[in-house]
Coordinates of N, CA and C and ligand atoms in Angstrom, one line a residue:
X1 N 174.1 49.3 101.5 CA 172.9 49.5 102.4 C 172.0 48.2 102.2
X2 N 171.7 48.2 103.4 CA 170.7 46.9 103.2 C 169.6 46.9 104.0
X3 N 168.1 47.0 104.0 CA 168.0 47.4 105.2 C 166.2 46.0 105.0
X4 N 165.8 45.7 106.6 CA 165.1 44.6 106.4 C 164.6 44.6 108.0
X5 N 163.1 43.8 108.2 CA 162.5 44.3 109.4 C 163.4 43.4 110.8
X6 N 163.4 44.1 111.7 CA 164.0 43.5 112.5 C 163.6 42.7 113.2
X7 N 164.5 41.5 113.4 CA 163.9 40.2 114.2 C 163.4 40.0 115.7
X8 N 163.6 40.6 116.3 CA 163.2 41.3 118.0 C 163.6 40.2 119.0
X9 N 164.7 39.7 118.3 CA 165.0 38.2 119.2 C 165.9 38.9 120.0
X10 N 165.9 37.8 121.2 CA 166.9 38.6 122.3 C 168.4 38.1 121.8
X11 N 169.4 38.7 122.4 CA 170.7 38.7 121.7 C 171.6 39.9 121.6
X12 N 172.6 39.9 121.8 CA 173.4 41.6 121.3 C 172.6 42.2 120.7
X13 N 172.6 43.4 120.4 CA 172.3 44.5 119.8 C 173.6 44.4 118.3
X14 N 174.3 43.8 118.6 CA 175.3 44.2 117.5 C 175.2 42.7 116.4
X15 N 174.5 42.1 116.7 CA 174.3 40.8 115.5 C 173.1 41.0 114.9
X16 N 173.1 40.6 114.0 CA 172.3 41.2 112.4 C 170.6 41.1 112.6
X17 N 170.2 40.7 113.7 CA 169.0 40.4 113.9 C 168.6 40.8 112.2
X18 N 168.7 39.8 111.3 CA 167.6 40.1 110.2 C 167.1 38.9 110.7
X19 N 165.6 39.1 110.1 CA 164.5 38.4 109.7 C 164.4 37.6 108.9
X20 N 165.1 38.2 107.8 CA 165.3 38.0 106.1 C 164.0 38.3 105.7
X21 N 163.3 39.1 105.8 CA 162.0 40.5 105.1 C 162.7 41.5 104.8
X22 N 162.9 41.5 103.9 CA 163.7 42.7 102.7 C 162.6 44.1 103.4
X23 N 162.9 45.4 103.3 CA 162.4 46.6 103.0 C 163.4 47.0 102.0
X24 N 162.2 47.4 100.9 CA 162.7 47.9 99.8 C 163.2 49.8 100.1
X25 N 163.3 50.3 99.3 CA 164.0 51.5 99.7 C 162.6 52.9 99.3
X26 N 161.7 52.2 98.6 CA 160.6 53.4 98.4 C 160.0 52.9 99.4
X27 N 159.9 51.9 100.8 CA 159.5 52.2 102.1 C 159.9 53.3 102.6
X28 N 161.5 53.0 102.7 CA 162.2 53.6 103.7 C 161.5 55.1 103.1
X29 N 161.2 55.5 101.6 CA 161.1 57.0 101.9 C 159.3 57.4 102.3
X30 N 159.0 56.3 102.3 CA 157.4 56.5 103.0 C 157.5 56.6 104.5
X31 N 158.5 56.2 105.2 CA 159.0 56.6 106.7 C 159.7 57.9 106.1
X32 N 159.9 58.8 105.4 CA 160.7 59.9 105.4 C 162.4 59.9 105.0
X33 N 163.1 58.5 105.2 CA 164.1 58.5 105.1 C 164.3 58.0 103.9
X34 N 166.3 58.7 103.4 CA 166.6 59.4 102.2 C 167.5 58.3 102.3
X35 N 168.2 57.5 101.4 CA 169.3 57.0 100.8 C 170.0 57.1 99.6
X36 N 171.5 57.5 99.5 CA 171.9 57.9 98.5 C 173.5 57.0 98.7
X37 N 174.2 56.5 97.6 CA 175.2 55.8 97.5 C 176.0 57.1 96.9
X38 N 177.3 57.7 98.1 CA 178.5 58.9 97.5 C 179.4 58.2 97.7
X39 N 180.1 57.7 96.3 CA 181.3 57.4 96.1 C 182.4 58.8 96.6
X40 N 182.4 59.8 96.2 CA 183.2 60.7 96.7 C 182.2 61.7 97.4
X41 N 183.2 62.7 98.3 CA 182.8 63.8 99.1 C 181.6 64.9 98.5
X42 N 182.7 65.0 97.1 CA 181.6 65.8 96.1 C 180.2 65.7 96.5
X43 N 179.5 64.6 96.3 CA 178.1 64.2 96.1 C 177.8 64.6 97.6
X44 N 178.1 64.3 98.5 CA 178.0 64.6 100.5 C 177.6 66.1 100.1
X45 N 178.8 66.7 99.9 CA 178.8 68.3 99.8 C 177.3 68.9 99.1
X46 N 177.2 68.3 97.6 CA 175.8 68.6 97.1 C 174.8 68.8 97.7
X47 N 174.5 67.4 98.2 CA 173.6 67.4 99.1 C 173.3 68.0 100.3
X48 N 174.6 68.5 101.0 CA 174.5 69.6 102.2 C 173.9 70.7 101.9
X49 N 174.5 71.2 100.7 CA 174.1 72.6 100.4 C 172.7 72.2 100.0
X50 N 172.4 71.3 99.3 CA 171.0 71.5 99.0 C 169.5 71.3 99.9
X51 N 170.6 70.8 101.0 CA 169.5 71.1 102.5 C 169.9 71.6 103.4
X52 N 170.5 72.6 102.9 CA 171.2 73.2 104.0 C 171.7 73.3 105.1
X53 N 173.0 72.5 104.9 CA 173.7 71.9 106.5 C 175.0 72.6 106.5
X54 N 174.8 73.3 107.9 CA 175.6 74.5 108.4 C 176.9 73.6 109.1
X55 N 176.8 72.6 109.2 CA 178.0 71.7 110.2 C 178.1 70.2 110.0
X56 N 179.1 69.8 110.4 CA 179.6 68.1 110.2 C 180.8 68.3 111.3
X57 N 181.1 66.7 112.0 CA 182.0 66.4 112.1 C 182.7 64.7 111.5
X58 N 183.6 64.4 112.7 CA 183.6 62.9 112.0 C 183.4 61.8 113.3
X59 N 183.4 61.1 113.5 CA 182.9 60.1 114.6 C 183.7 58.8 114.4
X60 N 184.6 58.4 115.2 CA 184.9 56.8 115.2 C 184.4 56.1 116.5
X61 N 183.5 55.2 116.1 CA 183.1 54.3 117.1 C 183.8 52.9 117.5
X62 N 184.9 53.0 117.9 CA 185.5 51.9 117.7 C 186.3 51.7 119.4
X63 N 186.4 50.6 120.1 CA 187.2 50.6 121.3 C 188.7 51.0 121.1
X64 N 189.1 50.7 120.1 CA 190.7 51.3 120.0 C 190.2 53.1 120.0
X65 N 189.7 53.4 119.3 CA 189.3 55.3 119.8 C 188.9 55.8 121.3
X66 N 187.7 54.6 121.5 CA 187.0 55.2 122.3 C 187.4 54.9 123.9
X67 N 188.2 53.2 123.9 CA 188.5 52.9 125.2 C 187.5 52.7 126.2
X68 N 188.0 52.6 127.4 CA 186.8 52.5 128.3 C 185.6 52.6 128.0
X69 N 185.2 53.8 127.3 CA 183.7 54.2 127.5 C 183.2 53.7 126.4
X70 N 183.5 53.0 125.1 CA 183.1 52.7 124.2 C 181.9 51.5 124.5
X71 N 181.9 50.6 125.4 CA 180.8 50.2 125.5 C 178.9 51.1 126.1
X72 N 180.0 52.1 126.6 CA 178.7 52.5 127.4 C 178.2 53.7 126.2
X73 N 179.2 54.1 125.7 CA 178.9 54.6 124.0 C 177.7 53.8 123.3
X74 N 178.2 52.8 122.7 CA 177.5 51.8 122.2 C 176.2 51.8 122.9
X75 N 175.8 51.2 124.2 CA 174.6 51.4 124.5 C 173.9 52.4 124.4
X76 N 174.4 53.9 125.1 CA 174.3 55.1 124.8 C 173.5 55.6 123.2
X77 N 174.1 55.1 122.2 CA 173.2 55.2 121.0 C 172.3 54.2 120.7
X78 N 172.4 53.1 121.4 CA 171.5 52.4 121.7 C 170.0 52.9 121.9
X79 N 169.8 54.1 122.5 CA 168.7 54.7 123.5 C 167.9 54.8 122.5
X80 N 166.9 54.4 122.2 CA 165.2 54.8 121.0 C 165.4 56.5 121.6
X81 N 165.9 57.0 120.1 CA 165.5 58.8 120.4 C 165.1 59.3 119.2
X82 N 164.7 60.9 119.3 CA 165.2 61.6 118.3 C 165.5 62.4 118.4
X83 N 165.3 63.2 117.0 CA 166.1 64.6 117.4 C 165.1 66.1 116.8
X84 N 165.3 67.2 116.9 CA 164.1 67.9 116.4 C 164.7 68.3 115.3
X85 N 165.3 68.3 114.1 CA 166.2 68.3 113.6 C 166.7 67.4 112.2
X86 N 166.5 67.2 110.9 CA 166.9 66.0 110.6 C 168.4 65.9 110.4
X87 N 168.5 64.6 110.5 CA 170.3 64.5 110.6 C 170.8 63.5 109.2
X88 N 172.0 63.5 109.1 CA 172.8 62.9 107.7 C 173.5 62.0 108.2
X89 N 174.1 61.1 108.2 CA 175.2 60.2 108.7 C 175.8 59.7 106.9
X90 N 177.0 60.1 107.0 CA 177.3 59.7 105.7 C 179.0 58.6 105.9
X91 N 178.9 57.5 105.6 CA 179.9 56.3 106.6 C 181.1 56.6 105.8
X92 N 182.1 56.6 106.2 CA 183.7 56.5 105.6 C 184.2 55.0 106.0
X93 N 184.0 54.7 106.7 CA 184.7 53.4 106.8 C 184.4 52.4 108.1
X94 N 184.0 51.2 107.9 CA 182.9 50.4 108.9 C 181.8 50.1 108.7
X95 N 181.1 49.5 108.9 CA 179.2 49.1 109.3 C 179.3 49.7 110.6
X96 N 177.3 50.0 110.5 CA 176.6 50.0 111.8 C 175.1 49.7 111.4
X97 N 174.3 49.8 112.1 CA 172.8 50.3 112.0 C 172.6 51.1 112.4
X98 N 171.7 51.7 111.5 CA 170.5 52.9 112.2 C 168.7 51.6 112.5
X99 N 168.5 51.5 113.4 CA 167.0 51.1 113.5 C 166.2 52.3 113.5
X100 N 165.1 52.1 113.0 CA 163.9 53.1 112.6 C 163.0 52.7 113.1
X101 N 161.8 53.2 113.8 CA 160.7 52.9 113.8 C 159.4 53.0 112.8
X102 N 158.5 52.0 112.4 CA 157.4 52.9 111.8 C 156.3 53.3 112.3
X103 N 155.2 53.6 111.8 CA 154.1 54.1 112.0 C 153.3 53.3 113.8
X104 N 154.2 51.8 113.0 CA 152.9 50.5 113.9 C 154.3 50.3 115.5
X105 N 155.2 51.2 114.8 CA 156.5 51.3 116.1 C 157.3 49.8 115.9
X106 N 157.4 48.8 114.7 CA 158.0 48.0 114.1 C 159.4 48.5 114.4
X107 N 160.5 47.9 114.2 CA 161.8 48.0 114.1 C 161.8 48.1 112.4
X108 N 162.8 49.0 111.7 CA 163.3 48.7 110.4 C 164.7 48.9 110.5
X109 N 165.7 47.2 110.0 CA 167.1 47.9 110.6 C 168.0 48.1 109.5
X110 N 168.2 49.3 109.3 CA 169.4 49.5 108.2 C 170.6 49.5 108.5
X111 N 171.4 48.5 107.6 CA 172.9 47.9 107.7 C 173.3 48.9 106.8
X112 N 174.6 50.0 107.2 CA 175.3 51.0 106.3 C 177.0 50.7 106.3
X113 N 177.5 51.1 105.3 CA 178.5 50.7 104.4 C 179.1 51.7 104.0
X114 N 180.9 51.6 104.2 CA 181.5 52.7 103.5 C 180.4 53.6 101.9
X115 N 180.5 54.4 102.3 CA 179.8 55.4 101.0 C 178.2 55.9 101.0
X116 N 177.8 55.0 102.3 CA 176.6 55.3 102.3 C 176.2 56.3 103.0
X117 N 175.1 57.1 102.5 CA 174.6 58.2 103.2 C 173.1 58.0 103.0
X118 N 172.4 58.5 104.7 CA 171.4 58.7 104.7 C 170.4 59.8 105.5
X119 N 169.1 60.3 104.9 CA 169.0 61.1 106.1 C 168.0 60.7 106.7
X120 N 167.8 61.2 107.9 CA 166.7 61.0 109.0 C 166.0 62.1 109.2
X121 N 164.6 61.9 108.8 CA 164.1 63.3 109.3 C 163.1 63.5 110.8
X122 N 163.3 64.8 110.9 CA 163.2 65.2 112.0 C 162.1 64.3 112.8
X123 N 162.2 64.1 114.1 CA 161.0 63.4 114.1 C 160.9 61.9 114.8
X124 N 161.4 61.1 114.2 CA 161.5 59.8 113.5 C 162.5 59.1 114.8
X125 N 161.7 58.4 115.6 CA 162.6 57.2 116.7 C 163.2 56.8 116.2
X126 N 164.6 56.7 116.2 CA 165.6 55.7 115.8 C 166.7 55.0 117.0
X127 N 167.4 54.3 117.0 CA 168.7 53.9 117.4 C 169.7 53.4 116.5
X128 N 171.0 54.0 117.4 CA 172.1 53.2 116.4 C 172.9 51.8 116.9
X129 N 173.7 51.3 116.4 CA 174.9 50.1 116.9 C 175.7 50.1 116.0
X130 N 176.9 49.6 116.3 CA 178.4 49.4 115.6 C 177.1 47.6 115.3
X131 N 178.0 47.0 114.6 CA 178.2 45.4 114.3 C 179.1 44.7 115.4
X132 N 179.6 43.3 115.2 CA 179.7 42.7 115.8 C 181.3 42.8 115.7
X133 N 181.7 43.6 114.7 CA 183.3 43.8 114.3 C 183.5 45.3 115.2
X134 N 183.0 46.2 115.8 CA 183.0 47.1 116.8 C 183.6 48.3 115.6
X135 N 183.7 48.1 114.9 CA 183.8 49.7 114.4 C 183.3 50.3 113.0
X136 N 182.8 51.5 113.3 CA 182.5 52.4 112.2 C 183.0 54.0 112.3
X137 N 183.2 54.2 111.1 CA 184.0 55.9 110.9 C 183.1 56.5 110.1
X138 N 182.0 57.7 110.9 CA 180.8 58.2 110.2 C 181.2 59.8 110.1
X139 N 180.5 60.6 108.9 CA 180.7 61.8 109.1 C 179.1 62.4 109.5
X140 N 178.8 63.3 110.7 CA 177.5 63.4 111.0 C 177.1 65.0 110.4
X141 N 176.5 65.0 110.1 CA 176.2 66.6 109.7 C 175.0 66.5 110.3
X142 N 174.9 68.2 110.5 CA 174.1 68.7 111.5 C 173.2 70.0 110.5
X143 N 171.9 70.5 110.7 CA 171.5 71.8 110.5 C 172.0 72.8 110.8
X144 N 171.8 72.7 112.3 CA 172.4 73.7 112.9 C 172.9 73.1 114.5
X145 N 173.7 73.8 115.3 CA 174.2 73.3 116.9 C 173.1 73.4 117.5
X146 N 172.0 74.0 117.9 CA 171.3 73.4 119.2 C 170.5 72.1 119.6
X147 N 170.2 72.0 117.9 CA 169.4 70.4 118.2 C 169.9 69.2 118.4
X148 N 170.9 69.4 118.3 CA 172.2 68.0 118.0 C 171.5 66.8 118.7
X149 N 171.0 67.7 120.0 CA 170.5 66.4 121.6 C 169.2 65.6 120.8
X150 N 169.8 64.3 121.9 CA 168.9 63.0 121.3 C 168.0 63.5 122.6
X151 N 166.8 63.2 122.0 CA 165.2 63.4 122.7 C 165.3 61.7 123.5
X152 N 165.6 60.9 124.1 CA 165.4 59.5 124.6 C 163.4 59.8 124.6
X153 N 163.6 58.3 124.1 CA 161.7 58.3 124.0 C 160.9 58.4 125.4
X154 N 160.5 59.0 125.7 CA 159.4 58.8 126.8 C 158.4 60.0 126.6
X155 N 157.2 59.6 127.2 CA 155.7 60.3 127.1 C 155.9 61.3 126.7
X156 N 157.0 62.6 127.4 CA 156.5 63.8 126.9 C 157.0 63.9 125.4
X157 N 158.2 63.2 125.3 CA 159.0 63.2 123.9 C 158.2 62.8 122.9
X158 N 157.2 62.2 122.9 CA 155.8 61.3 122.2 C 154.9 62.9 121.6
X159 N 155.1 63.7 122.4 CA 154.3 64.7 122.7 C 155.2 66.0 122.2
X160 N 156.3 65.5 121.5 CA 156.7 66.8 121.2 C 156.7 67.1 119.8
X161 N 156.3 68.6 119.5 CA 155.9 69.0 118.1 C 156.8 68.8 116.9
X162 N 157.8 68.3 117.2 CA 158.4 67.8 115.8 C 158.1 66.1 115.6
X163 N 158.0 65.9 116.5 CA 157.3 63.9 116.7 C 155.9 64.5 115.8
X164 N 155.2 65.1 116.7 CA 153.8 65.6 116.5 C 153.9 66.0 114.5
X165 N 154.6 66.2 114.1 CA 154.3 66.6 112.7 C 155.1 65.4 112.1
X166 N 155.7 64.9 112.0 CA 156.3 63.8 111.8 C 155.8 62.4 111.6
X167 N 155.1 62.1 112.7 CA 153.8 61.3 113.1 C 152.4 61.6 112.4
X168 N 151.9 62.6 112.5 CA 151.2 63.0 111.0 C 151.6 62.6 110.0
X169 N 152.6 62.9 109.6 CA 153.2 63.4 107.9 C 153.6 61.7 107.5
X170 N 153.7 60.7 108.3 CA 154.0 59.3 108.0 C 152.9 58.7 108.2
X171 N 151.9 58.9 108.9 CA 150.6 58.4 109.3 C 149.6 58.6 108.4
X172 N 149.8 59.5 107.4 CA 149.0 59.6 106.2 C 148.7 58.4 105.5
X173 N 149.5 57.2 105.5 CA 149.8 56.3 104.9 C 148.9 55.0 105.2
X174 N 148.7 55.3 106.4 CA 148.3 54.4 107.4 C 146.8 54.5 107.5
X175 N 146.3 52.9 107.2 CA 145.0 52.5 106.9 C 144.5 51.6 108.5
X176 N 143.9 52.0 109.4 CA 144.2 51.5 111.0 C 143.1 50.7 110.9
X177 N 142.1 50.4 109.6 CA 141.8 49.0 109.4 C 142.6 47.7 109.2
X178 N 143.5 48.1 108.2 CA 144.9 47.2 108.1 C 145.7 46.3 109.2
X179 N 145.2 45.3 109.5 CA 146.4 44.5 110.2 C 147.9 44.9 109.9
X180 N 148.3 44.2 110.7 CA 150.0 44.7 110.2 C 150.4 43.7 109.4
X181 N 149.6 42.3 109.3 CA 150.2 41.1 108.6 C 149.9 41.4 107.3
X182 N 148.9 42.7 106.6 CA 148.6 42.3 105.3 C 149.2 44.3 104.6
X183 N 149.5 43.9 103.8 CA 150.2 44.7 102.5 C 149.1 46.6 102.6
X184 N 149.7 47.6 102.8 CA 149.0 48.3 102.2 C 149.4 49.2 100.8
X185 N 148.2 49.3 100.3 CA 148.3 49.8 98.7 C 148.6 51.1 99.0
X186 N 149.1 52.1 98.2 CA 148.6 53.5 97.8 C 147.9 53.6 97.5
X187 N 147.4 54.8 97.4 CA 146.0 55.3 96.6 C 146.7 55.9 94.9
X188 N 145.4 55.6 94.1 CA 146.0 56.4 92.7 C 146.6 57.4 92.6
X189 N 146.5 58.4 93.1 CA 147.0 59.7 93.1 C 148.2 59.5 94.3
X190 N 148.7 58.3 94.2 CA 150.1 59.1 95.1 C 150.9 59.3 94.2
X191 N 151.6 60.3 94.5 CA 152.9 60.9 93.7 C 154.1 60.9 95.0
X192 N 155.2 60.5 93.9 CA 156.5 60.2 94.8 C 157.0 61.4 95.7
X193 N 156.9 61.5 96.9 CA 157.4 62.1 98.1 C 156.9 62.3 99.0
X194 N 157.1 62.9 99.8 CA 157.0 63.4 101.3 C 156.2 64.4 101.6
X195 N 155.4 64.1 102.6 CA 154.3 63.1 103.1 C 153.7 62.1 102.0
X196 N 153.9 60.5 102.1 CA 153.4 59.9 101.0 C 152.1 60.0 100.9
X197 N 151.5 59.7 100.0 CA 149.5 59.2 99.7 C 148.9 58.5 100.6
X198 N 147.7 58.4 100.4 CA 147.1 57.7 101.0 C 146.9 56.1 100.7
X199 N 146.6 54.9 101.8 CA 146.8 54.2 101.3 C 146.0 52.8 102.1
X200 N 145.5 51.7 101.2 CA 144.3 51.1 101.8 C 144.7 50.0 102.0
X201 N 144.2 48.8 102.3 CA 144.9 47.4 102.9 C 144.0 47.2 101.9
X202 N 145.1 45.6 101.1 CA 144.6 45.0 99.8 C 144.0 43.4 100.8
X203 N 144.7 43.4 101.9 CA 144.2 41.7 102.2 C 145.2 40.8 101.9
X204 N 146.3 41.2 101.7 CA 147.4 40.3 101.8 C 147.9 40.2 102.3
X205 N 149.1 38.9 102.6 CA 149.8 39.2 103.3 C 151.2 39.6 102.9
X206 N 151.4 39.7 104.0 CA 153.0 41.0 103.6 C 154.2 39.9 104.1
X207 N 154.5 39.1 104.4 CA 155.6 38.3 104.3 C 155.6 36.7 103.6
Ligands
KMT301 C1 172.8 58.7 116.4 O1 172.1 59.6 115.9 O2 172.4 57.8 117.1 C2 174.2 58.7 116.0 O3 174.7 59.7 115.5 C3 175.1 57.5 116.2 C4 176.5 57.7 115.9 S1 176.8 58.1 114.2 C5 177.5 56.6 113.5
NI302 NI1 170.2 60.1 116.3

């Protein structure tokens, strides 16, 4: 896993657009999202049961699988969505990204790797892409089957109550005196998790 803000330059969707601005990974869990490195299935499984995930399947993104429609696939998860729902992607074999949004609606783009698992919680605009090598073999787990559907972003989807708590629950963090160019602190009393602390702009800058 690697994950780092993204460059917004025009170009495929499937080339690395890094910046070279690292996000460290106690970001990623102040946007809500979880990273875990499973060498074996075992560790997948743990974690299912321990948040309760009633379903999985497997996904190959790849034009030898997918044929024809694999490009329009590809764009297809391209689409800024979410879901009401949080979801797991845990990779067997290939890269892709997940892009995240945050608070300020920045891109954050995480590059995932055989073994890697992560979750997304409910809520949370993302998009995905294969790389520039066109294929990844993901296993997706699910809560439950009705929320599977990607919400594509527009006005009312901005407006819907799992955005709406989600959007709170990461906006805690968020000092809207703060520029975006300069660093924000925690407050003393943050303690590690979800919804993070509160937190105040020190006046620096952040790249
Ligand atoms: C998503 O949520 O966009 C996806 O599940 C993409 C395919 S999983 C590699
Ligand atoms: Ni999704």
């Amino acid at each position: 896993m690697k994950a780092y803000w993204f460059d917004n330059q025009p170009g495929d969707q499937r080339d690395d657009h890094d910046s070279g601005k690292l996000v460290d990974s106690d970001y990623l869990r102040d946007l809500g999202i979880l990273y875990y490195r499973c060498p074996s299935i075992d560790e997948v499984d743990a974690i299912a049961k321990e948040r309760s995930y009633k379903n999985r399947d497997e996904i190959t993104v790849s034009p030898e699988k997918m044929g024809d429609v694999y490009e329009d696939k590809v764009k297809m998860f391209f689409n800024e969505h979410l879901h009401e729902d949080e979801e797991i992607r845990y990779i067997l074999d290939g890269n892709g990204f997940f892009d995240v949004r945050n608070e300020r609606d920045d891109w954050v783009r995480i590059r995932l790797e055989k073994d890697d698992l992560i979750v997304l919680p409910a809520g949370i605009y993302h998009r995905f892409t294969t790389d520039t090598k066109n294929y990844i073999k993901a296993m997706r787990l699910f809560k439950e089957d009705p929320q599977w559907t990607p919400l594509n972003r527009r006005p009312e989807v901005d407006e819907n109550p799992y955005r709406q708590s989600y959007f709170q629950a990461s906006s805690v963090m968020l000092d809207l005196s703060c520029p975006p160019q300069h660093v924000l602190r925690r407050s003393a009393g943050y303690m590690k998790g979800w919804p993070p602390g509160h937190a105040t702009c020190t006046g620096i800058d952040n790249f």
